[in-house]
Coordinates of C-alpha atoms in Angstrom, one line a residue:
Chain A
X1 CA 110.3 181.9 56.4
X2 CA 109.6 179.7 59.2
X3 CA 113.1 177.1 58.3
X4 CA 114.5 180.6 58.6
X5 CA 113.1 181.6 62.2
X6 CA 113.3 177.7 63.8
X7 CA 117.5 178.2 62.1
X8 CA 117.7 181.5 64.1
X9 CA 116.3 179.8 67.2
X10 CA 118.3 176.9 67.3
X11 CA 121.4 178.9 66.7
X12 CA 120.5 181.5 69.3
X13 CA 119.7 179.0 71.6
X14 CA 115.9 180.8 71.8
X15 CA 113.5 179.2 71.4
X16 CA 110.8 180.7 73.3
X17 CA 110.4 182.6 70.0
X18 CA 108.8 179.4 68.4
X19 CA 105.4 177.9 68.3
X20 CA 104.7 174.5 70.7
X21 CA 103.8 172.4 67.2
X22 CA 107.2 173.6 66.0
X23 CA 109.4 172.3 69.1
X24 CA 107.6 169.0 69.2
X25 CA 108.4 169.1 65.4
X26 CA 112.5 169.5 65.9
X27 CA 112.4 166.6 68.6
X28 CA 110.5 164.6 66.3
X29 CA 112.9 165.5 63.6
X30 CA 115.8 164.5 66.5
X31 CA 113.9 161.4 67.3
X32 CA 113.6 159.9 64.1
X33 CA 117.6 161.0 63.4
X34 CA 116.6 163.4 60.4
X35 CA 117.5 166.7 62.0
X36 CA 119.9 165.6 64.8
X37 CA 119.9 167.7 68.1
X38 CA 122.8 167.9 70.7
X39 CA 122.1 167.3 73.9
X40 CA 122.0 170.8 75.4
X41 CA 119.1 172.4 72.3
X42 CA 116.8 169.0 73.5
X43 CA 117.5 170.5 77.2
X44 CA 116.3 173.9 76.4
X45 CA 113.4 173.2 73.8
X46 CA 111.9 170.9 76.6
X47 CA 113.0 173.2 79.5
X48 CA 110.7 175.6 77.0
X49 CA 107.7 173.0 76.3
X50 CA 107.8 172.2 80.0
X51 CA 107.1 175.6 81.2
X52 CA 104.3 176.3 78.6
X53 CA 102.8 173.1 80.1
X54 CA 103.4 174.7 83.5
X55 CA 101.5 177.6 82.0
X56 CA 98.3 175.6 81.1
X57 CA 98.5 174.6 84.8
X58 CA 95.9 172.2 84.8
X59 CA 96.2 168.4 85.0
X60 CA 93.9 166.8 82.4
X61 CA 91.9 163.7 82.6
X62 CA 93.4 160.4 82.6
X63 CA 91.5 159.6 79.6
X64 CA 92.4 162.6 77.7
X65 CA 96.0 162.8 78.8
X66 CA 96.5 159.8 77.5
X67 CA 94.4 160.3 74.2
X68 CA 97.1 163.2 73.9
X69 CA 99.8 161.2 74.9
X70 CA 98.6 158.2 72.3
X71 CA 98.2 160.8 69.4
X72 CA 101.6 162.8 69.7
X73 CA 103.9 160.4 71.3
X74 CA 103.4 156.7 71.2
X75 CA 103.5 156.9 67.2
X76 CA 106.8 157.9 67.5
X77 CA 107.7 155.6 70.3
X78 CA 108.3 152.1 69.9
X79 CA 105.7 151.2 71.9
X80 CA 107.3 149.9 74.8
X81 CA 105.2 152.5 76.8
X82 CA 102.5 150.4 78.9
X83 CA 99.6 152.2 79.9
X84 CA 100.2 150.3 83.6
X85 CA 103.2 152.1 83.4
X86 CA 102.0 155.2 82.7
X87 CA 98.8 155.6 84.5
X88 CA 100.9 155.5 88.0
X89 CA 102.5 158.5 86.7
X90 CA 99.3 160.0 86.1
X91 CA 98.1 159.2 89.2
X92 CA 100.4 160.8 91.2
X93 CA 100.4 164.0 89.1
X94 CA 97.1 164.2 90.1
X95 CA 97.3 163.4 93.8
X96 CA 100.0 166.4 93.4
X97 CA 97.8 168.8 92.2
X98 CA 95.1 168.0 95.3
X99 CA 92.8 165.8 93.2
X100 CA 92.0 162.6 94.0
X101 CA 94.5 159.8 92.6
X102 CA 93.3 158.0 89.1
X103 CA 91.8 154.9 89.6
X104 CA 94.4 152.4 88.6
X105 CA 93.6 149.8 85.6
X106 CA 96.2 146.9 86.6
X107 CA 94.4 143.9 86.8
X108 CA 94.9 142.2 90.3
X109 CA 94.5 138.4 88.4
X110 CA 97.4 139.2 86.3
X111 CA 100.1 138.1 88.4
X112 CA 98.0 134.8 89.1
X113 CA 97.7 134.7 84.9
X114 CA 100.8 134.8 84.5
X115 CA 102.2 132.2 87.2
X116 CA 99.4 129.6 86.2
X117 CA 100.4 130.6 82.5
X118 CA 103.8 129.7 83.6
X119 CA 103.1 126.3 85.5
X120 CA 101.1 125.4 82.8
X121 CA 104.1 125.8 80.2
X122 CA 106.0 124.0 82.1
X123 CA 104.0 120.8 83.0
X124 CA 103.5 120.7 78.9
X125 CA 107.0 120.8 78.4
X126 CA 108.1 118.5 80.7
X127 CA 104.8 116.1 81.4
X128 CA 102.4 116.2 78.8
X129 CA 104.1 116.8 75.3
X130 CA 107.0 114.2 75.9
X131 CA 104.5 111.6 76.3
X132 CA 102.0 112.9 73.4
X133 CA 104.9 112.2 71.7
X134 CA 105.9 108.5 73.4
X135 CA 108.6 109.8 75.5
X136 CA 109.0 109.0 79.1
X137 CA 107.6 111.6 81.5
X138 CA 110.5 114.1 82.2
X139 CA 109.9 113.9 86.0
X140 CA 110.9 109.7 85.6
X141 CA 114.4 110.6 84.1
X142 CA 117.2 111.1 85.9
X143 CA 121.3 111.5 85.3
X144 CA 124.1 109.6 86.5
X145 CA 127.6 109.9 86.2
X146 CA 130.8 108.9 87.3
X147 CA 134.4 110.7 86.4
X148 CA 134.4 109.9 82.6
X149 CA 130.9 108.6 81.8
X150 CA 126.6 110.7 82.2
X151 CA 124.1 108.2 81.0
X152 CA 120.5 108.9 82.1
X153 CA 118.8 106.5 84.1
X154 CA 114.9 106.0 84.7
X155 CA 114.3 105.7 87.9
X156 CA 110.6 105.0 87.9
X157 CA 110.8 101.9 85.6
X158 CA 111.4 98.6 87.4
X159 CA 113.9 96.3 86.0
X160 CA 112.5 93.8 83.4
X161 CA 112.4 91.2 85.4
X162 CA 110.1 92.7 88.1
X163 CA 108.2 94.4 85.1
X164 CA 107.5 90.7 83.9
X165 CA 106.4 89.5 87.2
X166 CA 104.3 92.9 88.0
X167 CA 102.6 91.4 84.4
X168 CA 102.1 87.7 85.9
X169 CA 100.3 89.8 89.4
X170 CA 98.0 91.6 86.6
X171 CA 97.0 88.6 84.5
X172 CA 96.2 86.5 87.7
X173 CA 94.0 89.8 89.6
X174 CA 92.7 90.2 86.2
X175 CA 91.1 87.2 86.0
X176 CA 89.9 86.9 89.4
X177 CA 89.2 90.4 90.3
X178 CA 88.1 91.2 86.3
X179 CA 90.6 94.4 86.5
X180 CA 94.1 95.5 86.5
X181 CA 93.5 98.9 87.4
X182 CA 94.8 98.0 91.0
X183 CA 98.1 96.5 90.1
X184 CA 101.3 98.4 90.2
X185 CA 103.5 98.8 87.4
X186 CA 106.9 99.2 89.6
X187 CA 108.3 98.1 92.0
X188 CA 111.8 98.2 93.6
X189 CA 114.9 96.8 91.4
X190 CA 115.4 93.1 92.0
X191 CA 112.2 92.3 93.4
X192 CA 111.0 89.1 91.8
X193 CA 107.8 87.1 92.1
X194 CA 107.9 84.5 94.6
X195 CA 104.5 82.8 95.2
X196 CA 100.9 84.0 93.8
X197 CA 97.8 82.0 94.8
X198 CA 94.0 82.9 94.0
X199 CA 90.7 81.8 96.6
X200 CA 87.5 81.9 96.5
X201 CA 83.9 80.8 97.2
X202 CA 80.5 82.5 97.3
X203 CA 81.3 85.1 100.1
X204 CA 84.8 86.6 97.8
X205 CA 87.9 85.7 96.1
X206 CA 90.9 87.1 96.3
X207 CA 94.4 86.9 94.8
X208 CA 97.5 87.1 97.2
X209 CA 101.1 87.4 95.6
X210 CA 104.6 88.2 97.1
X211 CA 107.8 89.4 95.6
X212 CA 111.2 89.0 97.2
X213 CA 114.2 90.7 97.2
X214 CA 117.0 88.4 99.3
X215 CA 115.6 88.5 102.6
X216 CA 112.9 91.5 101.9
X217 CA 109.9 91.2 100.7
X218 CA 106.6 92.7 99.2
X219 CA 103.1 91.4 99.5
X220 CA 99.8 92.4 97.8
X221 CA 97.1 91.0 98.2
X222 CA 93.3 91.5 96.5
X223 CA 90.0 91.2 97.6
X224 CA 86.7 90.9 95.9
X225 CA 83.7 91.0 98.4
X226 CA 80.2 90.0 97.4
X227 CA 78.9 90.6 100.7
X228 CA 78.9 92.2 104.2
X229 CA 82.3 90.8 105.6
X230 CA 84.8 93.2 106.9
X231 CA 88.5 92.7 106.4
X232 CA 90.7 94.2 109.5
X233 CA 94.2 95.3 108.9
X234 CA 96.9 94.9 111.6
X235 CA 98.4 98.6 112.5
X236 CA 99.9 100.3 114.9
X237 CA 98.7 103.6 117.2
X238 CA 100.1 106.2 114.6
X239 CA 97.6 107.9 112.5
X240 CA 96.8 106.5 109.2
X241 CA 97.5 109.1 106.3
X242 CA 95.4 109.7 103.1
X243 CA 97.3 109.8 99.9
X244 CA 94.5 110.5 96.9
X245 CA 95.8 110.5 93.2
X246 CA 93.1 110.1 90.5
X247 CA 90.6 111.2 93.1
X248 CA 91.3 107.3 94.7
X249 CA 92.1 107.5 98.7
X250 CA 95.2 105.3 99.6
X251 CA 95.5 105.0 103.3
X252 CA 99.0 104.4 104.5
X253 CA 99.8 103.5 108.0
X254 CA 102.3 101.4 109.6
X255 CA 102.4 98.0 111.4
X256 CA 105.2 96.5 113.1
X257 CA 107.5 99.5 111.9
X258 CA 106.7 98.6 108.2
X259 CA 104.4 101.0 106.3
X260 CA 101.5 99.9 104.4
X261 CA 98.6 100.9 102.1
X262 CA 95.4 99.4 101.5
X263 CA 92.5 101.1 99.7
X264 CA 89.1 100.1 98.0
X265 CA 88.3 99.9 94.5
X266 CA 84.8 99.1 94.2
X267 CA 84.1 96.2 96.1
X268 CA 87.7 95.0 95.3
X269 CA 90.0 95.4 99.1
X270 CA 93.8 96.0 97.9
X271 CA 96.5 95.2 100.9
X272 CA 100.5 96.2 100.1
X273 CA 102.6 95.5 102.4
X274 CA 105.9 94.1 103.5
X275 CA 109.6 95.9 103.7
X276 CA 109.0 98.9 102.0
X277 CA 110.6 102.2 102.0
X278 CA 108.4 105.1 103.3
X279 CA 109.2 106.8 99.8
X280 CA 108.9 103.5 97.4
X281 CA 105.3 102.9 98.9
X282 CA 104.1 106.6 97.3
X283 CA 106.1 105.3 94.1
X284 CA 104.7 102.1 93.8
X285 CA 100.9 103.7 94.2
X286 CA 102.0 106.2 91.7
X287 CA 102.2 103.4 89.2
X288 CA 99.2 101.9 89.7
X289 CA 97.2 104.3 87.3
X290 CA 100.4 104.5 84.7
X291 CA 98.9 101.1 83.3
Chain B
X1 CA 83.3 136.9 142.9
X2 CA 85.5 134.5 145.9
X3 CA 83.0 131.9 144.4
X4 CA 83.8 132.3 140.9
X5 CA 87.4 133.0 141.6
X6 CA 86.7 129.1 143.4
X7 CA 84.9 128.2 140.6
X8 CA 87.4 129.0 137.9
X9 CA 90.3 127.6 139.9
X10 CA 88.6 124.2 140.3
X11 CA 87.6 124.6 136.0
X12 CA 91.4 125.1 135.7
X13 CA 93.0 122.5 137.8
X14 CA 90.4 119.7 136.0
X15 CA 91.8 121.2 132.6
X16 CA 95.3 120.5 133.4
X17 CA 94.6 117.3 135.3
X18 CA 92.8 116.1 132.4
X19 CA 95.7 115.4 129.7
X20 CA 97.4 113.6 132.2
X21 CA 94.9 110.9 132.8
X22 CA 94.3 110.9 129.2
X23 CA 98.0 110.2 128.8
X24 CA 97.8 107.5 131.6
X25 CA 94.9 105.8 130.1
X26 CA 96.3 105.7 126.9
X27 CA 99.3 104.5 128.1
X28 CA 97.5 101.5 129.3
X29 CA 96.1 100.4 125.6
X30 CA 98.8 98.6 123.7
X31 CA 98.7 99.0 120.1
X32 CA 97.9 96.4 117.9
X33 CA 100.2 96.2 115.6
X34 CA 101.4 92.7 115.2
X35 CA 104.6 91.0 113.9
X36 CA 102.8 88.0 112.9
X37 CA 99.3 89.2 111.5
X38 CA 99.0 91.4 108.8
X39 CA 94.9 91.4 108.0
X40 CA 92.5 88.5 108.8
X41 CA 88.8 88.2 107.8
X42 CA 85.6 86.4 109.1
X43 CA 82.3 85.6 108.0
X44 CA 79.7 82.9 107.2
X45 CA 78.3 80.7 104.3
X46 CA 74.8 78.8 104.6
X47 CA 74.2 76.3 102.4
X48 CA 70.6 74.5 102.9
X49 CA 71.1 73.8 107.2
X50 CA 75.1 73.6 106.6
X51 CA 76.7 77.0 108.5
X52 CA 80.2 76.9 107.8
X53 CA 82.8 79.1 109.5
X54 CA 85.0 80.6 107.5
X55 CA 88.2 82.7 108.2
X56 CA 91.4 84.1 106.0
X57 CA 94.4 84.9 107.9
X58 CA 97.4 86.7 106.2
X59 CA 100.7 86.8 108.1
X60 CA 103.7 89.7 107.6
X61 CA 105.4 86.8 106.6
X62 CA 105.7 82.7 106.2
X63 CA 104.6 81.8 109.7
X64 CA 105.0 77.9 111.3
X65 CA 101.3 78.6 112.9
X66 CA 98.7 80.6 110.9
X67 CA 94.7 80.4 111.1
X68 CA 92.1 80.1 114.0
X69 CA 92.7 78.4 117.2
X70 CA 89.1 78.3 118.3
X71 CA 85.7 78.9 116.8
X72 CA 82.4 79.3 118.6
X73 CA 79.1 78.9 117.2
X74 CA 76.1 80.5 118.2
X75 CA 72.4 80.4 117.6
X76 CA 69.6 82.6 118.3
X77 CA 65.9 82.5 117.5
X78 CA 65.6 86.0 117.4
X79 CA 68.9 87.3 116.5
X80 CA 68.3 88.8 120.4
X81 CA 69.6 85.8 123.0
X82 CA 72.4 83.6 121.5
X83 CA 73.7 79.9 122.7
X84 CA 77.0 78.4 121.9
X85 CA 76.1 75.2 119.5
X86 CA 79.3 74.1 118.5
X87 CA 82.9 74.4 119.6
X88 CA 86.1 74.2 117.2
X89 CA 89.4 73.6 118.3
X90 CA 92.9 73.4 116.6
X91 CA 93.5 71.2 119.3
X92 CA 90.8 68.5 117.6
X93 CA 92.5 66.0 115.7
X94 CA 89.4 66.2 113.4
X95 CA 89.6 70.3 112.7
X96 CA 93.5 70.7 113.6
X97 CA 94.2 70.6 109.7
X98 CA 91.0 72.6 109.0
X99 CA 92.0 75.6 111.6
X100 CA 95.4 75.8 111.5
X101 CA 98.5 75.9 108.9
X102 CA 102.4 75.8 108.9
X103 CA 104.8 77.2 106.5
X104 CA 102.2 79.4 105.1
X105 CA 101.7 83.6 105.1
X106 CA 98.2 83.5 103.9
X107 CA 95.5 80.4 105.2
X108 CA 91.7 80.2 103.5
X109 CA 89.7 77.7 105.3
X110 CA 86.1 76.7 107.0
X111 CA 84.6 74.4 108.9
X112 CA 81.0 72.9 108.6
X113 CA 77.9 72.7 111.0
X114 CA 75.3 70.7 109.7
X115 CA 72.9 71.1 112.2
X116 CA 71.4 74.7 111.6
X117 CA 67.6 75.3 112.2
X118 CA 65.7 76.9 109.4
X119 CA 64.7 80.5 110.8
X120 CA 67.3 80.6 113.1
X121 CA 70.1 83.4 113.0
X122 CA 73.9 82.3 113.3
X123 CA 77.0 83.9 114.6
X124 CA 80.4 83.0 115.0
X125 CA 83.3 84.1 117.5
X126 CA 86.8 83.2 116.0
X127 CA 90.0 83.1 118.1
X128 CA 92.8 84.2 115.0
X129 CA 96.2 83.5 115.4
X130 CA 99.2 83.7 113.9
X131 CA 102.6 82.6 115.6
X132 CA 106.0 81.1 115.1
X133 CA 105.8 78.1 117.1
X134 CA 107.2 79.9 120.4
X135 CA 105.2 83.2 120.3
X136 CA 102.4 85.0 118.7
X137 CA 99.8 86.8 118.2
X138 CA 96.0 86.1 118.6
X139 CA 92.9 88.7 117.7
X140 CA 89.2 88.4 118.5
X141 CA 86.7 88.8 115.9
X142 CA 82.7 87.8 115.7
X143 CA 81.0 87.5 111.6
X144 CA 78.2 88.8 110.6
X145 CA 74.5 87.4 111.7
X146 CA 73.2 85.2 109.1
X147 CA 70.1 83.7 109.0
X148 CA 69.2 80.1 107.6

C-alpha cells in the first residue's frame, strides 16, 4: 500500500502527498544507488522537505541540530562533513533568524598545531632521522653539476687533509686545555696546519695553532686562565654581534677588516681569527659542537 | 607662555645641537683596530720576593717586532700610593731578547724582579707592541695588583 502511494507520487511528480520519513527514505534509497532518482524528483522532494522545514519555522539548538544532523545524515555520508564546517552554517542561520550567532568551536591553536606539526616533520625528515640512521645531515648536502654529469657534494665537510690537521688542533688543546669541545671540525678547503705551539706556567696555558691556505690564513688560539688576568682583543668601532648555538655566546666582531670570534668556555678563552669569510666564520663555529 | 615658548626653543636647539657634537667627539676617537695586534695579555707571577712581569702578545700575522717595548714596575705599601722600582726596556741589551721577538705571530715571555718586599703590593705598566720593522702598533695595559 505504501510502495503503491510513494509509485504514484514519484510518477505524478507529487509528492506533497507523502510522509517526511518517506522522502528522506527515497533520497536515501537514491544515495546509496538502490532506487536511483533523476535529477528533477531529488529537486522537488527537497523543494518539498524544505518547505515543511520552513513550516517548523524554528531554528534549533546547535547541539540538537546537529544531534539531528549526526543521526539522519552523517551515517549516510562519508563523513567528510566537519563539524568546523558545519557549525559556521549554523551560525549564521541563527544570526538570520535574530538570535545571537553560535559560539564557534574552532580551536584558535590549531593552525599553530598544525604548522609546528609540520616543522617538526620536516626537521625529522631531513635533520634528525638521517643521522639516527648515520647519514649526513640533509642541510650539509648539496648538488653539482655540469652538462653531462650531478654528483652531490658536502659542503660542510673539510677536505681530509684539513680534517687531519683540525684532529692534530684537538689532540694538542686536548691535552693542554683537557677538552676538545672548543675545536672546530671544518674549515675551509685547502687549509692546512702550519705551526701549533702550547705555553704555559702557573698564571695559564694556552695552545696557539694557524692553518694556511697560499697566502691566507686562519689562527686559533686557546686559553686556559687560573686567575684574574684579562685577555684584550684588537677590534675595530663596529658593534660586536652575539651568535649563541648550544646556549654558548660567540662574539664576532671585526679588526683590521677581518672578522673574528672569540668566546669563553669555562675558564678556557678561544680566539679565531685571520682571513675569513663573513659566512665561513658562522660555519666554522657551527662545527665546533658537531664533534 | 613667551617663557616656555623660550624655554622649549632653547630644549630644542640643545637636542639637535647635541648629535652633532656627539658625532664630532666621536670623530676624534680612532678605533683600535690594529693590523699588527690581534690580542695581548698581562699579569704577574710572585714567587718567594721574585715578581716577574709577564706578557703574551699575538699578532694578525708573523710580525719582524712582536712583544713589550717597556715595562714599569711599581710598589705600594698600601696598594694606595705606588713608586716605579724597576724599568725594562727592549732597548737593554740585557732584556732586548726577553721583551721583544722577530719572525714570530705569537711571543710568551717575563722578566724577573728579585727585589720585592714581603707585604708589599705590585703592579706593572707594559708598553705592547707589535710592528713590522718600519711601523706599528703599540697598546697600553697595567696587570693586576698582587701582593708578596
Amino acid at each position: 500500500m505504501q510502495e503503491a502511494k510513494i509509485k504514484e507520487a514519484v510518477c505524478q511528480q507529487n509528492f506533497s502527498k507523502l510522509e517526511t520519513a518517506q522522502l528522506e527514505e527515497l533520497l536515501r534509497m537514491d544515495y546509496e544507488d538502490i532506487a536511483p532518482l533523476d535529477s528533477e524528483t531529488i529537486s522537488a522532494i527537497t523543494t518539498v522537505l524544505a518547505e515543511r522545514h520552513k513550516d517548523v519555522g524554528k531554528i534549533k539548538p546547535a547541539d540538537e541540530a546537529f544531534a539531528i544532523f549526526k543521526k539522519y545524515y552523517l551515517p549516510t555520508s562519508t563523513k567528510t562533513v566537519e563539524m568546523e564546517e558545519l557549525e559556521p552554517t549554523l551560525s549564521s542561520a541563527a544570526q538570520s533568524a535574530g538570535k545571537p550567532p553560535l559560539v564557534q568551536k574552532t580551536n584558535p591553536w590549531r593552525f599553530v598545531r598544525n604548522c609546528a606539526a609540520i616543522i617538526a616533520l620536516i626537521f625529522a625528515f631531513t635533520a634528525v632521522i638521517p643521522t639516527a640512521f648515520g647519514l649526513d645531515n640533509v642541510f650539509t648536502i648539496l648538488g653539482k653539476w655540469t652538462d653531462s654529469i650531478f654528483s652531490f657534494m658536502k659542503e660542510n665537510i673539510p677536505d681530509s687533509e684539513t680534517k687531519n690537521d683540525l684532529n692534530d688542533l684537538a689532540s694538542v688543546v686536548n691535552a693542554v686545555c683537557d677538552t676538545t669541545a672548543v675545536v672546530p671540525t671544518w674549515l675551509p678547503d685547502g687549509f692546512t696546519l702550519y705551526t701549533i705551539e702550547s705555553y704555559g706556567d702557573e698564571a695559564c696555558s694556552s695552545v696557539f695553532a694557524t692553518f694556511i691556505k697560499e697566502e691566507q690564513r686562519i689562527s686559533f688560539q686557546y686559553t686556559t686562565l687560573y686567575d684574574d688576568q684579562t685577555i684584550s682583543y684588537e677590534k675595530d668601532s663596529s658593534c660586536v654581534s652575539i651568535y649563541t648555538t648550544n646556549s654558548q655566546p660567540f662574539y664576532i666582531m671585526n679588526n683590521d677588516d677581518s672578522v673574528f670570534c672569540t668566546w669563553a668556555s669555562g675558564n678556557i678563552e678561544c680566539h679565531i681569527f685571520g682571513d675569513i669569510a663573513p659566512d665561513d666564520i658562522f660555519k666554522i663555529i657551527d662545527s665546533i659542537y658537531t664533534n | 607662555m613667551k617663557k616656555l615658548t623660550k624655554i622649549l626653543a632653547v630644549i630644542l636647539v640643545l637636542a639637535l645641537l647635541s648629535p652633532s657634537v656627539a658625532a664630532a667627539a666621536v670623530d676624534t676617537v680612532q678605533p683600535l683596530s690594529s693590523a699588527y695586534l690581534a690580542s695581548y695579555s698581562v699579569y704577574l707571577i710572585i714567587s718567594g720576593t721574585t715578581v716577574r712581569s709577564h706578557f703574551r702578545v699575538t699578532g694578525m700575522s708573523v710580525l719582524e717586532e712582536i712583544g713589550a717595548k717597556e715595562i714599569i714596575l711599581q710598589e705600594s705599601p698600601d696598594g694606595v700610593t705606588w713608586t716605579d722600582v724597576a724599568t725594562f726596556s727592549y732597548t737593554d741589551p740585557a732584556y732586548a731578547s726577553l721583551m721583544i721577538a722577530s719572525g714570530k705571530q705569537v711571543f710568551n715571555s717575563n722578566v724577573p724582579y728579585e727585589d720585592g718586599i714581603e707585604g708589599y703590593y705590585y703592579r706593572a705598566y707594559v708598553t705592547i707592541w707589535g710592528g713590522d720593522g718600519t711601523n706599528g702598533d703599540a697598546r697600553y695595559a697595567y696587570t693586576t695588583v698582587k701582593q708578596i
